[in-house]
Amino acid sequence: MSASLHVALLWLAPALAVVLGLALRRARVSEWLNLASAVAVFVLAAPLPFQFVAPVTLLHGYLIVDALGSWVVLCVAIVYLLSSIYAIAYMRQAAHSEGQLPVFYALFAGFALSMLVAPLVNSVGVYWIAIELTTLISTFLVGFERNAESMEAAWKYIIVVSSGISLALLGTALLYWGGSFVYGETYMLSWSTLVAAAPHMPPVLLKMGFLLVLIGYGTKVGLAPMHTWLPDAHSEGPAPVSAMLSGALLNTAMVGIVRLLAVTDAAGHGQLPHLALVVLGVFSLVVGALFIVRQRQVKRLMAYSSVEHMGVLALGFGFGGPLGIAGAMYHMLNHSLAKPLLFFGAGNAMQRFGSKRMDDMRGMWREFPVSGAIWLCGAVAITGAPPFGLFLSEFTILRAGWDGPHRWAAIVMLVLLIAIFVAFLNHFRAMYLGEVSEPANRTPIGGAAWRVLPMALALGALLILGLWWPPSWQSVFSGIAQGLGVRP
């Protein structure tokens, strides 16, 4: 299959789910259309990173199918599939009426489509538009429940993120200005043209442009201190939406930072950008650790875990080198599996106990004998404990930091990961082993198979990836490193 046909089919599946769902306006049809779209997207995305290790450009250079973009698309496809399975049971109970479901699934598929487009965009300016589009669509999903808290979270999300993205646009303009010293006033602003022009660009424009982009897209990624939208949006949106925000959207925004980091490296001015990325990564870990320790609401606990893991990703790319890149890409995949699992478990608990507070959630073993056990294993996995995949990816990033010039950051990372491990599992200890009270009521929840299946699939994958690093993936990671200008 040609690259153009492959990408066209990849985008066509969710586009059809949007159009047909809105046209037919039937709840059950919309569910199955979205699920069929998610299955098709996963089938098409799974081989993509291995088929196109060497970059291929499409649409007169406006699209690029390369190892980095394809890997992020695979992560998006995994989260989209898991979330679409879980959403069937969750949204039937969460929706106020059947009439809401076609709109929800149209927005959900549209959100997935926007995140499947952005990583494959080759124009720096069009990439900015694609990232802003993800914000506009997901805002309606964050506020979908239409209560005071969700509406406040949606407004906060769009205002904070759009403000940050505006800085990314300013940084992009500075980089374009720098490129004009090489190409003239008009040229195609692609990732490769910037890399080629970087050695001849004024260093002040290059560094300032990157730092503005780092702050702008870093806001979307949820790096501290630009993370203020993330806890509210993740905690107030429906659980499948929270999974998509954490497991897919944050990775999509990281692509722009990583590609432009390669531009500064090509110019020989990468020391400051790498240090900035490392500092933001460490600060994100500090903020995540502090708020995880004292957290009382279950979905906000997962949200601050996302801040922590985006800090780990930033450290991986900031440490750089083949080992840092490989660890970061592997961590991206593992986080895309683990975080939906945790949000699904949180969604089950919230609907069962009728509360978001962990103090109200006791006796998890009794309430959820199967999914509760999977959720607990997911909590162990997200803290980076063996034998799950996140342990292997975090250990690889630590090795990259230990062997590089930022060993201090690797030491801080290790200490904070241990603190987060203790604090995170202490919350789960209380929910599972704490004193059980008999509440006035419990809300029965249905669709057990739809709720357990995606959690089991995610946990099984995390266990396999913790015990076995597929050898064929090393060529993908090497292709990503080479595409970013990293030499062995």
Short mmCIF file of N, CA and C in Angstrom, two decimals, residues 104 107-108 110-112 114-115 130-144 150 153-155 157-158 161 220 229 233 237-238 241-242 244-245 249:
data_model
loop_
_atom_site.label_atom_id
_atom_site.label_comp_id
_atom_site.label_asym_id
_atom_site.label_seq_id
_atom_site.Cartn_x
_atom_site.Cartn_y
_atom_site.Cartn_z
N PHE A 104 -21.58 13.38 21.12
CA PHE A 104 -20.35 13.01 21.82
C PHE A 104 -19.42 12.20 20.91
N LEU A 107 -17.80 14.26 18.15
CA LEU A 107 -16.69 15.04 18.69
C LEU A 107 -15.50 14.14 19.02
N PHE A 108 -15.79 12.97 19.55
CA PHE A 108 -14.73 12.04 19.96
C PHE A 108 -13.93 11.58 18.74
N GLY A 110 -13.82 13.14 15.85
CA GLY A 110 -13.17 14.32 15.31
C GLY A 110 -11.90 14.67 16.07
N PHE A 111 -11.95 14.50 17.39
CA PHE A 111 -10.76 14.73 18.22
C PHE A 111 -9.65 13.75 17.84
N ALA A 112 -10.01 12.49 17.66
CA ALA A 112 -9.02 11.50 17.24
C ALA A 112 -8.44 11.85 15.87
N SER A 114 -8.09 14.80 14.49
CA SER A 114 -7.18 15.94 14.58
C SER A 114 -5.81 15.50 15.12
N MET A 115 -5.79 14.52 16.03
CA MET A 115 -4.52 14.05 16.58
C MET A 115 -3.82 13.08 15.65
N ALA A 130 -3.02 22.67 13.23
CA ALA A 130 -3.54 21.36 13.62
C ALA A 130 -3.60 21.22 15.14
N ILE A 131 -2.57 21.73 15.83
CA ILE A 131 -2.58 21.66 17.29
C ILE A 131 -3.70 22.52 17.87
N GLU A 132 -3.91 23.69 17.29
CA GLU A 132 -5.00 24.55 17.76
C GLU A 132 -6.36 23.90 17.50
N LEU A 133 -6.47 23.15 16.39
CA LEU A 133 -7.71 22.45 16.10
C LEU A 133 -8.02 21.40 17.16
N THR A 134 -6.98 20.70 17.63
CA THR A 134 -7.21 19.72 18.70
C THR A 134 -7.76 20.41 19.95
N THR A 135 -7.30 21.63 20.21
CA THR A 135 -7.80 22.38 21.37
C THR A 135 -9.28 22.71 21.21
N LEU A 136 -9.65 23.20 20.04
CA LEU A 136 -11.04 23.63 19.81
C LEU A 136 -12.00 22.46 19.95
N ILE A 137 -11.64 21.31 19.38
CA ILE A 137 -12.55 20.15 19.45
C ILE A 137 -12.63 19.61 20.87
N SER A 138 -11.48 19.45 21.51
CA SER A 138 -11.46 18.83 22.84
C SER A 138 -12.09 19.72 23.90
N THR A 139 -12.17 21.03 23.67
CA THR A 139 -12.84 21.91 24.63
C THR A 139 -14.29 21.51 24.84
N PHE A 140 -14.97 21.16 23.74
CA PHE A 140 -16.37 20.74 23.86
C PHE A 140 -16.50 19.40 24.59
N LEU A 141 -15.49 18.55 24.46
CA LEU A 141 -15.51 17.27 25.17
C LEU A 141 -15.24 17.45 26.66
N VAL A 142 -14.34 18.37 27.00
CA VAL A 142 -14.06 18.64 28.42
C VAL A 142 -15.32 19.15 29.12
N GLY A 143 -16.06 20.01 28.46
CA GLY A 143 -17.27 20.57 29.05
C GLY A 143 -18.53 19.81 28.72
N PHE A 144 -18.41 18.57 28.29
CA PHE A 144 -19.56 17.83 27.76
C PHE A 144 -20.64 17.60 28.80
N SER A 150 -17.38 21.40 35.02
CA SER A 150 -16.85 21.05 33.69
C SER A 150 -16.81 22.27 32.78
N ALA A 153 -13.79 24.24 33.76
CA ALA A 153 -12.58 23.57 33.28
C ALA A 153 -12.39 23.78 31.78
N ALA A 154 -13.50 23.74 31.02
CA ALA A 154 -13.40 23.94 29.57
C ALA A 154 -12.93 25.34 29.23
N TRP A 155 -13.48 26.35 29.92
CA TRP A 155 -13.04 27.73 29.67
C TRP A 155 -11.57 27.92 30.06
N TYR A 157 -9.31 25.68 30.16
CA TYR A 157 -8.51 24.92 29.19
C TYR A 157 -8.26 25.72 27.92
N ILE A 158 -9.32 26.23 27.33
CA ILE A 158 -9.14 26.91 26.04
C ILE A 158 -8.40 28.23 26.20
N VAL A 161 -4.49 27.26 27.23
CA VAL A 161 -3.79 26.58 26.14
C VAL A 161 -3.67 27.50 24.92
N LYS A 220 0.64 23.07 26.08
CA LYS A 220 -0.25 22.01 25.60
C LYS A 220 0.19 20.65 26.13
N TRP A 229 -3.96 24.22 33.35
CA TRP A 229 -5.23 23.77 32.77
C TRP A 229 -5.45 22.28 32.97
N ALA A 233 -9.04 20.04 33.46
CA ALA A 233 -9.59 19.42 32.25
C ALA A 233 -9.64 17.91 32.38
N GLY A 237 -13.62 16.23 32.59
CA GLY A 237 -14.12 15.60 31.38
C GLY A 237 -14.54 14.17 31.65
N PRO A 238 -15.39 13.57 30.80
CA PRO A 238 -15.71 12.14 30.94
C PRO A 238 -14.44 11.30 30.89
N VAL A 241 -12.61 10.75 27.63
CA VAL A 241 -11.98 11.99 27.17
C VAL A 241 -10.69 12.24 27.94
N SER A 242 -10.72 12.03 29.25
CA SER A 242 -9.52 12.19 30.05
C SER A 242 -8.40 11.28 29.55
N MET A 244 -8.00 10.21 26.49
CA MET A 244 -7.51 10.74 25.22
C MET A 244 -6.63 11.97 25.44
N LEU A 245 -7.03 12.83 26.37
CA LEU A 245 -6.23 14.02 26.66
C LEU A 245 -4.85 13.63 27.17
N LEU A 249 -3.18 13.29 23.42
CA LEU A 249 -3.00 14.71 23.07
C LEU A 249 -1.64 15.24 23.49
#
